[in-house]
Tab-separated table of C-alpha atoms in Angstrom:
chain	number	residue	atom	x	y	z
A	716	MET	CA	0.000	0.000	0.000
A	717	ILE	CA	1.145	3.521	-0.870
A	718	SER	CA	-0.303	6.308	1.247
A	719	GLY	CA	-0.466	9.520	-0.792
A	720	ALA	CA	-1.138	10.479	-4.416
A	721	GLY	CA	1.060	13.569	-4.642
A	722	ILE	CA	4.456	13.211	-6.343
A	723	ALA	CA	6.248	10.311	-4.628
A	724	GLY	CA	3.164	8.057	-4.472
A	725	PRO	CA	2.288	7.902	-8.197
A	726	THR	CA	5.998	7.668	-9.121
A	727	LEU	CA	6.448	4.749	-6.743
A	728	ALA	CA	3.300	3.069	-8.060
A	729	TYR	CA	4.564	3.327	-11.653
A	730	TRP	CA	7.953	1.776	-10.907
A	731	LEU	CA	6.581	-0.873	-8.533
A	732	LYS	CA	4.192	-1.934	-11.287
A	733	ALA	CA	7.157	-2.048	-13.671
A	734	ALA	CA	8.864	-4.398	-11.175
A	735	ASP	CA	5.794	-6.722	-11.159
A	736	PHE	CA	4.380	-5.620	-7.798
A	737	GLU	CA	0.690	-4.836	-7.194
A	738	PRO	CA	0.538	-1.399	-5.552
A	739	THR	CA	-2.583	0.206	-4.107
A	740	ILE	CA	-2.633	3.999	-3.663
A	741	VAL	CA	-4.742	5.458	-0.837
A	742	GLU	CA	-5.291	9.239	-0.905
A	743	GLN	CA	-7.039	11.258	1.789
A	744	ALA	CA	-8.324	13.910	-0.636
A	745	PRO	CA	-11.457	13.094	-2.678
A	746	ALA	CA	-9.549	13.691	-5.946
A	747	LEU	CA	-6.177	14.856	-7.213
A	748	ARG	CA	-5.397	18.337	-5.972
A	749	HIS	CA	-5.353	21.333	-8.326
A	750	GLY	CA	-3.590	24.692	-8.216
A	751	GLY	CA	-1.033	25.360	-5.498
A	752	TYR	CA	2.480	26.686	-5.836
A	753	VAL	CA	4.918	26.317	-8.730
A	754	ILE	CA	8.157	24.357	-8.613
A	755	ASP	CA	11.412	24.560	-10.527
A	756	PHE	CA	12.208	21.192	-12.057
A	757	TRP	CA	15.648	20.083	-13.179
A	758	GLY	CA	18.457	17.611	-12.480
A	759	LEU	CA	17.830	13.954	-11.710
A	760	GLY	CA	14.089	14.531	-11.421
A	761	TYR	CA	14.093	15.807	-15.000
A	762	ASP	CA	16.130	12.777	-16.081
A	763	LEU	CA	13.686	10.444	-14.363
A	764	ALA	CA	10.734	12.142	-16.051
A	765	GLU	CA	12.475	11.418	-19.344
A	766	ARG	CA	12.700	7.721	-18.429
A	767	MET	CA	8.959	7.809	-17.804
A	768	ASP	CA	8.391	9.426	-21.219
A	769	LEU	CA	6.930	12.551	-19.610
A	770	LEU	CA	9.181	15.337	-20.898
A	771	GLY	CA	6.891	16.329	-23.752
A	772	ASP	CA	3.936	16.712	-21.400
A	773	ILE	CA	5.981	18.467	-18.724
A	774	ASN	CA	7.275	21.062	-21.163
A	775	ARG	CA	3.773	21.473	-22.584
A	776	VAL	CA	2.154	22.301	-19.227
A	777	GLY	CA	5.228	24.011	-17.798
A	778	TYR	CA	6.577	27.538	-18.062
A	779	HIS	CA	9.921	28.835	-19.240
A	780	ALA	CA	10.409	31.983	-17.181
A	781	ARG	CA	12.643	34.610	-18.767
A	782	ALA	CA	13.755	36.469	-15.669
A	783	MET	CA	13.462	37.068	-11.956
A	784	ARG	CA	13.008	40.719	-10.948
A	785	ILE	CA	13.167	42.242	-7.451
A	786	VAL	CA	11.358	45.578	-7.058
A	787	ASN	CA	11.140	48.238	-4.358
A	788	GLY	CA	8.047	49.760	-2.770
A	789	THR	CA	7.273	51.877	-5.835
A	790	GLY	CA	7.721	48.990	-8.252
A	791	GLN	CA	11.150	50.061	-9.534
A	792	PRO	CA	13.586	47.195	-10.253
A	793	VAL	CA	16.472	46.975	-7.783
A	794	ALA	CA	17.945	43.593	-8.793
A	795	GLY	CA	17.289	40.649	-11.066
A	796	PHE	CA	18.716	38.285	-13.621
A	797	GLY	CA	17.785	36.352	-16.728
A	798	THR	CA	17.174	32.633	-16.422
A	799	GLU	CA	19.773	31.794	-19.071
A	800	ILE	CA	22.195	30.998	-16.260
A	801	PHE	CA	19.970	28.142	-15.041
A	802	SER	CA	19.641	26.834	-18.582
A	803	GLU	CA	23.418	26.868	-18.819
A	804	LEU	CA	23.918	25.124	-15.470
A	805	THR	CA	21.333	22.447	-16.362
A	806	ALA	CA	22.155	22.094	-20.075
A	807	GLY	CA	18.715	23.457	-20.947
A	808	ARG	CA	16.906	20.798	-18.897
A	809	TYR	CA	14.973	23.183	-16.670
A	810	VAL	CA	11.277	24.048	-16.460
A	811	THR	CA	8.859	25.686	-14.007
A	812	LEU	CA	5.463	24.059	-13.500
A	813	GLN	CA	2.670	23.773	-10.998
A	814	ARG	CA	3.214	20.947	-8.566
A	815	SER	CA	-0.356	19.751	-9.117
A	816	ASP	CA	0.279	19.460	-12.879
A	817	LEU	CA	3.315	17.258	-12.260
A	818	SER	CA	1.293	15.137	-9.829
A	819	ARG	CA	-1.465	14.649	-12.403
A	820	LEU	CA	0.977	13.652	-15.151
A	821	LEU	CA	2.633	11.098	-12.862
A	822	PHE	CA	-0.724	9.725	-11.719
A	823	ASP	CA	-2.022	9.400	-15.291
A	824	LYS	CA	1.055	7.362	-16.223
A	825	SER	CA	-0.231	4.319	-14.331
A	826	GLN	CA	-3.966	5.053	-14.327
A	827	GLY	CA	-5.963	1.932	-15.088
A	828	GLN	CA	-3.110	-0.322	-13.948
A	829	VAL	CA	-2.968	0.579	-10.249
A	830	GLU	CA	-5.787	0.357	-7.705
A	831	THR	CA	-6.485	3.808	-6.253
A	832	ILE	CA	-8.738	4.692	-3.318
A	833	PHE	CA	-9.620	8.380	-2.920
A	834	GLY	CA	-11.263	10.024	0.069
A	835	ASP	CA	-9.884	7.674	2.703
A	836	THR	CA	-7.053	7.583	5.212
A	837	ILE	CA	-5.272	5.172	7.539
A	838	VAL	CA	-6.608	4.949	11.095
A	839	SER	CA	-4.229	2.306	12.452
A	840	MET	CA	-1.583	-0.191	11.368
A	841	GLU	CA	-0.636	-3.453	13.031
A	842	GLU	CA	2.383	-5.374	11.824
A	843	GLN	CA	2.048	-9.164	11.633
A	844	PRO	CA	4.779	-11.714	10.855
A	845	ASP	CA	3.656	-11.882	7.209
A	846	CYS	CA	1.804	-8.584	6.571
A	847	VAL	CA	0.584	-5.247	7.871
A	848	ARG	CA	-3.077	-5.034	8.917
A	849	VAL	CA	-4.401	-1.606	7.985
A	850	GLN	CA	-7.585	-0.075	9.355
A	851	PHE	CA	-9.093	2.723	7.265
A	852	GLU	CA	-11.523	5.472	8.091
A	853	ARG	CA	-14.010	4.239	5.480
A	854	GLU	CA	-12.721	1.121	3.697
A	855	ARG	CA	-12.794	-2.319	5.250
A	856	GLU	CA	-9.612	-3.637	6.876
A	857	ARG	CA	-6.952	-4.677	4.389
A	858	ARG	CA	-3.707	-6.631	4.637
A	859	PHE	CA	-0.603	-5.601	2.711
A	860	ASP	CA	2.889	-7.059	2.450
A	861	LEU	CA	4.378	-3.561	2.834
A	862	VAL	CA	3.154	-0.049	3.628
A	863	ILE	CA	4.914	2.970	2.126
A	864	GLY	CA	4.244	6.469	3.402
A	865	ALA	CA	4.310	8.988	0.548
A	866	ASP	CA	2.020	11.426	2.334
A	867	GLY	CA	4.223	14.477	2.687
A	868	LEU	CA	5.510	16.729	5.444
A	869	HIS	CA	2.547	15.969	7.723
A	870	SER	CA	2.636	12.213	7.047
A	871	ARG	CA	0.044	10.184	8.924
A	872	THR	CA	1.929	6.995	8.046
A	873	ARG	CA	5.046	8.362	9.728
A	874	LYS	CA	3.061	9.325	12.813
A	875	LEU	CA	1.540	5.845	13.154
A	876	ALA	CA	4.733	3.888	12.479
A	877	PHE	CA	7.462	6.133	13.910
A	878	GLY	CA	5.902	8.636	16.305
A	879	PRO	CA	4.725	12.264	16.390
A	880	GLN	CA	5.959	14.782	13.846
A	881	SER	CA	7.562	16.901	16.562
A	882	ARG	CA	10.263	14.224	16.961
A	883	PHE	CA	11.471	14.682	13.389
A	884	GLU	CA	10.524	18.190	12.266
A	885	LYS	CA	13.075	21.001	12.109
A	886	HIS	CA	11.314	24.341	11.650
A	887	LEU	CA	13.423	26.783	9.608
A	888	GLY	CA	11.841	29.924	11.049
A	889	TYR	CA	9.559	30.785	8.121
A	890	ALA	CA	6.049	30.159	6.882
A	891	VAL	CA	4.625	30.243	3.370
A	892	ALA	CA	1.238	30.971	1.831
A	893	ALA	CA	0.098	30.787	-1.805
A	894	PHE	CA	-3.077	31.355	-3.784
A	895	GLU	CA	-4.272	32.094	-7.322
A	896	ALA	CA	-6.390	34.927	-8.721
A	897	ARG	CA	-7.926	35.336	-12.165
A	898	GLY	CA	-7.767	38.548	-14.186
A	899	TYR	CA	-5.107	40.268	-12.069
A	900	ARG	CA	-3.162	43.146	-13.654
A	901	PRO	CA	-0.344	43.784	-14.331
A	902	ARG	CA	0.881	40.385	-15.527
A	903	ASP	CA	4.578	40.676	-16.526
A	904	GLU	CA	4.463	37.483	-18.580
A	905	ASP	CA	7.141	34.877	-17.791
A	906	ILE	CA	8.848	37.077	-15.192
A	907	TYR	CA	8.931	36.128	-11.528
A	908	MET	CA	8.316	39.359	-9.604
A	909	MET	CA	9.476	39.694	-6.004
A	910	TYR	CA	9.093	42.436	-3.398
A	911	GLY	CA	10.581	42.250	0.073
A	912	ARG	CA	10.761	43.914	3.437
A	913	PRO	CA	12.858	42.636	6.356
A	914	GLY	CA	11.374	39.285	7.351
A	915	ARG	CA	8.780	38.972	4.588
A	916	MET	CA	8.454	38.607	0.829
A	917	LEU	CA	5.643	38.721	-1.714
A	918	GLY	CA	6.081	37.227	-5.164
A	919	ARG	CA	3.849	36.816	-8.185
A	920	PHE	CA	4.060	34.744	-11.341
A	921	THR	CA	1.729	34.613	-14.347
A	922	LEU	CA	-0.045	31.378	-15.213
A	923	ARG	CA	-2.130	30.325	-18.206
A	924	ASP	CA	-5.850	31.087	-18.527
A	925	ASP	CA	-5.379	34.629	-17.183
A	926	ARG	CA	-4.375	33.349	-13.738
A	927	THR	CA	-1.714	34.777	-11.419
A	928	LEU	CA	-0.015	32.934	-8.576
A	929	PHE	CA	0.928	34.854	-5.415
A	930	LEU	CA	3.483	33.593	-2.904
A	931	PHE	CA	4.067	34.953	0.618
A	932	VAL	CA	7.160	33.970	2.595
A	933	PHE	CA	7.572	35.433	6.077
A	934	VAL	CA	9.363	34.936	9.373
A	935	ALA	CA	7.158	33.056	11.820
A	936	ARG	CA	7.368	30.865	14.865
A	937	GLN	CA	5.677	27.550	14.252
A	938	GLU	CA	3.502	27.693	17.353
A	939	GLU	CA	2.030	31.031	16.213
A	940	LEU	CA	0.708	29.812	12.861
A	941	PRO	CA	-3.124	29.807	12.682
A	942	ILE	CA	-5.169	26.854	11.467
A	943	THR	CA	-8.354	28.327	9.983
A	944	ILE	CA	-8.331	30.116	6.628
A	945	ASP	CA	-9.907	33.252	8.146
A	946	ALA	CA	-7.176	33.492	10.768
A	947	GLN	CA	-4.501	32.838	8.134
A	948	LYS	CA	-5.848	35.678	5.994
A	949	ALA	CA	-5.914	37.951	9.034
A	950	LEU	CA	-2.259	37.190	9.769
A	951	LEU	CA	-1.246	37.996	6.182
A	952	ARG	CA	-3.240	41.236	6.296
A	953	ASP	CA	-1.500	42.301	9.509
A	954	LEU	CA	1.931	41.534	8.072
A	955	TYR	CA	1.571	43.129	4.636
A	956	ARG	CA	-1.090	45.861	4.809
A	957	HIS	CA	1.389	48.715	5.367
A	958	ASP	CA	3.882	47.516	2.738
A	959	GLY	CA	4.439	49.034	-0.686
A	960	TRP	CA	4.419	47.753	-4.268
A	961	GLU	CA	1.151	45.838	-4.930
A	962	CYS	CA	0.642	44.472	-1.408
A	963	ARG	CA	-2.724	46.116	-0.725
A	964	LYS	CA	-4.047	45.079	-4.122
A	965	VAL	CA	-2.910	41.485	-3.593
A	966	LEU	CA	-4.506	41.438	-0.132
A	967	GLY	CA	-7.755	42.488	-1.805
A	968	GLU	CA	-7.497	39.436	-4.062
A	969	LEU	CA	-6.703	37.296	-1.019
A	970	GLU	CA	-10.056	38.196	0.525
A	971	GLN	CA	-11.862	36.584	-2.418
A	972	THR	CA	-10.096	33.223	-2.402
A	973	GLN	CA	-11.332	30.107	-0.644
A	974	SER	CA	-8.263	28.102	-1.619
A	975	LEU	CA	-5.195	29.186	0.342
A	976	TYR	CA	-2.086	27.036	0.757
A	977	PHE	CA	-0.554	27.829	4.163
A	978	ASP	CA	2.204	25.935	5.971
A	979	SER	CA	5.413	26.181	7.928
A	980	VAL	CA	8.786	25.937	6.198
A	981	SER	CA	10.253	22.813	7.764
A	982	GLN	CA	12.512	19.860	7.202
A	983	ILE	CA	12.045	16.250	8.290
A	984	ARG	CA	15.152	14.595	9.691
A	985	MET	CA	15.041	10.932	10.695
A	986	GLN	CA	17.608	8.375	11.796
A	987	SER	CA	15.887	5.720	9.691
A	988	TRP	CA	13.318	5.802	6.885
A	989	SER	CA	11.948	2.337	7.599
A	990	CYS	CA	10.498	0.388	10.493
A	991	GLY	CA	9.586	-3.270	10.009
A	992	ARG	CA	7.364	-3.561	6.944
A	993	THR	CA	6.810	0.202	6.684
A	994	ALA	CA	9.023	2.697	4.853
A	995	LEU	CA	8.819	6.364	3.873
A	996	VAL	CA	9.613	8.232	0.653
A	997	GLY	CA	9.793	11.876	-0.384
A	998	ASP	CA	8.788	14.598	2.075
A	999	ALA	CA	7.442	12.033	4.525
A	1000	ALA	CA	11.006	10.743	4.979
A	1001	PHE	CA	13.222	13.769	4.432
A	1002	CYS	CA	11.351	16.955	3.493
A	1003	VAL	CA	14.029	19.454	2.437
A	1004	SER	CA	11.494	22.341	2.730
A	1005	LEU	CA	9.216	23.994	0.215
A	1006	LEU	CA	11.761	26.764	-0.452
A	1007	ALA	CA	14.462	24.321	-1.553
A	1008	GLY	CA	13.110	23.992	-5.081
A	1009	GLN	CA	13.893	20.277	-5.440
A	1010	GLY	CA	11.381	18.545	-3.177
A	1011	SER	CA	9.353	17.075	-6.044
A	1012	ALA	CA	12.423	15.827	-7.892
A	1013	LEU	CA	13.788	14.224	-4.711
A	1014	ALA	CA	10.413	12.575	-4.092
A	1015	MET	CA	10.552	11.023	-7.565
A	1016	ILE	CA	14.155	9.897	-7.125
A	1017	SER	CA	13.478	8.226	-3.777
A	1018	ALA	CA	10.424	6.451	-5.207
A	1019	TYR	CA	12.445	5.130	-8.148
A	1020	VAL	CA	15.275	3.847	-5.947
A	1021	LEU	CA	12.932	2.218	-3.431
A	1022	ALA	CA	10.973	0.434	-6.169
A	1023	GLY	CA	14.193	-0.710	-7.826
A	1024	GLU	CA	15.649	-2.071	-4.592
A	1025	LEU	CA	12.417	-3.894	-3.721
A	1026	GLY	CA	12.468	-5.505	-7.143
A	1027	ALA	CA	16.127	-6.481	-6.821
A	1028	ALA	CA	15.725	-7.902	-3.299
A	1029	ALA	CA	13.353	-10.698	-4.371
A	1030	GLY	CA	11.126	-10.389	-1.317
A	1031	GLN	CA	13.812	-9.465	1.210
A	1032	TYR	CA	12.230	-6.160	2.079
A	1033	ARG	CA	14.569	-5.383	4.991
A	1034	LEU	CA	17.534	-5.643	2.629
A	1035	ALA	CA	15.740	-3.434	0.087
A	1036	PHE	CA	14.951	-0.779	2.702
A	1037	SER	CA	18.550	-0.826	3.936
A	1038	ARG	CA	20.012	-0.442	0.445
A	1039	TYR	CA	17.508	2.273	-0.460
A	1040	GLU	CA	18.633	4.348	2.480
A	1041	ALA	CA	22.328	3.624	1.987
A	1042	LEU	CA	22.156	4.822	-1.611
A	1043	LEU	CA	20.317	8.065	-0.868
A	1044	ARG	CA	21.201	9.191	2.661
A	1045	ARG	CA	24.362	11.169	1.849
A	1046	TYR	CA	22.778	12.745	-1.231
A	1047	ILE	CA	19.663	13.825	0.698
A	1048	ASN	CA	21.703	15.171	3.606
A	1049	GLY	CA	23.569	17.419	1.173
A	1050	LYS	CA	20.299	18.691	-0.311
A	1051	GLN	CA	18.949	19.463	3.154
A	1052	ARG	CA	22.048	21.461	4.070
A	1053	GLY	CA	21.767	23.428	0.823
A	1054	ALA	CA	18.075	24.104	1.420
A	1055	GLU	CA	18.795	25.418	4.912
A	1056	ARG	CA	21.316	27.889	3.487
A	1057	PHE	CA	18.884	28.938	0.774
A	1058	ALA	CA	15.764	29.509	2.901
A	1059	GLY	CA	16.896	32.890	4.190
A	1060	ALA	CA	17.426	34.224	0.655
A	1061	PHE	CA	13.664	34.505	0.129
A	1062	ALA	CA	12.998	36.773	3.096
A	1063	PRO	CA	16.156	38.081	4.797
A	1064	LYS	CA	15.385	39.171	8.334
A	1065	THR	CA	17.187	42.542	8.275
A	1066	GLN	CA	17.574	45.483	5.905
A	1067	LEU	CA	21.273	44.668	5.615
A	1068	GLY	CA	20.345	41.094	4.700
A	1069	LEU	CA	18.038	42.371	1.954
A	1070	LEU	CA	20.804	44.565	0.515
A	1071	PHE	CA	23.266	41.671	0.540
A	1072	ARG	CA	20.720	39.340	-1.101
A	1073	ASN	CA	20.120	41.897	-3.843
A	1074	LEU	CA	23.862	42.226	-4.473
A	1075	VAL	CA	24.113	38.444	-4.843
A	1076	VAL	CA	21.168	38.441	-7.256
A	1077	LYS	CA	22.814	41.186	-9.333
A	1078	ALA	CA	25.938	39.038	-9.534
A	1079	PHE	CA	23.898	36.359	-11.299
A	1080	ALA	CA	24.236	38.479	-14.434
A	1081	PHE	CA	27.818	37.182	-14.567
A	1082	PRO	CA	27.812	33.417	-15.326
A	1083	GLY	CA	31.039	32.701	-13.471
A	1084	LEU	CA	29.780	34.313	-10.267
A	1085	ALA	CA	26.393	32.616	-10.577
A	1086	ARG	CA	28.054	29.248	-10.991
A	1087	LEU	CA	30.102	29.910	-7.868
A	1088	ALA	CA	27.047	31.040	-5.862
A	1089	VAL	CA	24.515	28.318	-6.717
A	1090	GLY	CA	26.303	25.783	-8.877
A	1091	ARG	CA	26.895	23.269	-6.095
A	1092	ASP	CA	23.218	23.347	-5.085
A	1093	ILE	CA	21.960	22.916	-8.661
A	1094	ALA	CA	24.413	20.246	-9.750
A	1095	ASP	CA	23.556	16.593	-9.091
A	1096	SER	CA	26.582	14.425	-8.412
A	1097	MET	CA	24.597	11.234	-7.861
A	1098	GLN	CA	23.962	8.818	-10.711
A	1099	PHE	CA	20.879	6.638	-11.058
A	1100	PRO	CA	21.264	2.986	-10.085
A	1101	GLU	CA	20.186	0.727	-12.921
A	1102	TYR	CA	17.513	-1.915	-12.260
A	1103	ASN	CA	15.591	-4.549	-14.174
A	1104	TRP	CA	11.961	-3.659	-14.877
A	1105	PRO	CA	10.262	-6.891	-16.043
A	1106	SER	CA	6.904	-5.278	-16.810
A	1107	LEU	CA	8.456	-2.511	-18.906
A	1108	ASP	CA	10.527	-5.092	-20.780
A	1109	LYS	CA	7.379	-7.092	-21.573
A	1110	ARG	CA	5.651	-3.993	-22.884
A	1111	ALA	CA	8.669	-3.137	-25.063
A	1112	ILE	CA	8.637	-6.648	-26.577
A	1113	ALA	CA	4.875	-6.502	-27.175
């Protein structure tokens, strides 16, 4: 059983099916989610999408931003750069897309071949010598050989199998909110616009169908973050209502939305990603934080490696879990360290920090300096393990 139909879950289902397993996806939401924030997609995740024959679709639904522009309170540019540097660092294999679009493309890849249960969630799990007994909120009890948690930062699977989130979560001192509006002007097509004050940032990015995505990043203590959408809107109003640029106009759009993404900026750090017959992938195991830019790609990579190791282990799941972690642990640790360094670049906490960030951004106009500043965080030193995929081989022969 795979808990979660976001990014890691559908990727894992696809590769497990290719390895002749019979995965079942269980998703708490009644359907695939829509909207939400955008992600930058490159590196090994991009390579894996190519192996899944998804690049054409990803580039079709994605965006190729031309520039990032930082403005002051009157809307005048103070820093920015063209995205050519990222194309150079990634050999042109770089695209921006909505996370929900990537999730849908991954899910559609195995639709009709994988059992999927929407609108349900795990209530309890009990490990037996030969299976895991799973109680659901709505479905009857089921028994599975293995349970894989692919249910994100706030993983219920992790809570049931490993303990409360507080044991593993490292809050990075920020929170994030995002929503969409239709018909907003101005649009600044294919340019990511950013405005900042000490401790907070507001960004906007144009989407298709006359939509605009707004992103708030701000300093916050985790215990102070509200739960209800009305209280979340009130907090954003209090933080941004006296700021310049388009803040008041954006807050007016915020009042109209009933779909607001709101969460802390956190990492998940665990000593082990498996316990008995249960294992974790993606954000459930090692969330690098939303601001890292590579969470979706890392979710796909971990799903691929776990499926490959389970196929290679011929039923020895403990060996597969151990090898999965051994192959990825050092790589993931490096990504988490890079994400922690990068988080403060979105919303520096002081005026001096903002000035320094803007100077760094200006330096991106010079390829050599840009490579020095972000090259190590963009580059992927790991290479994919190669596995046998019996089901894919059969399809190729047919």
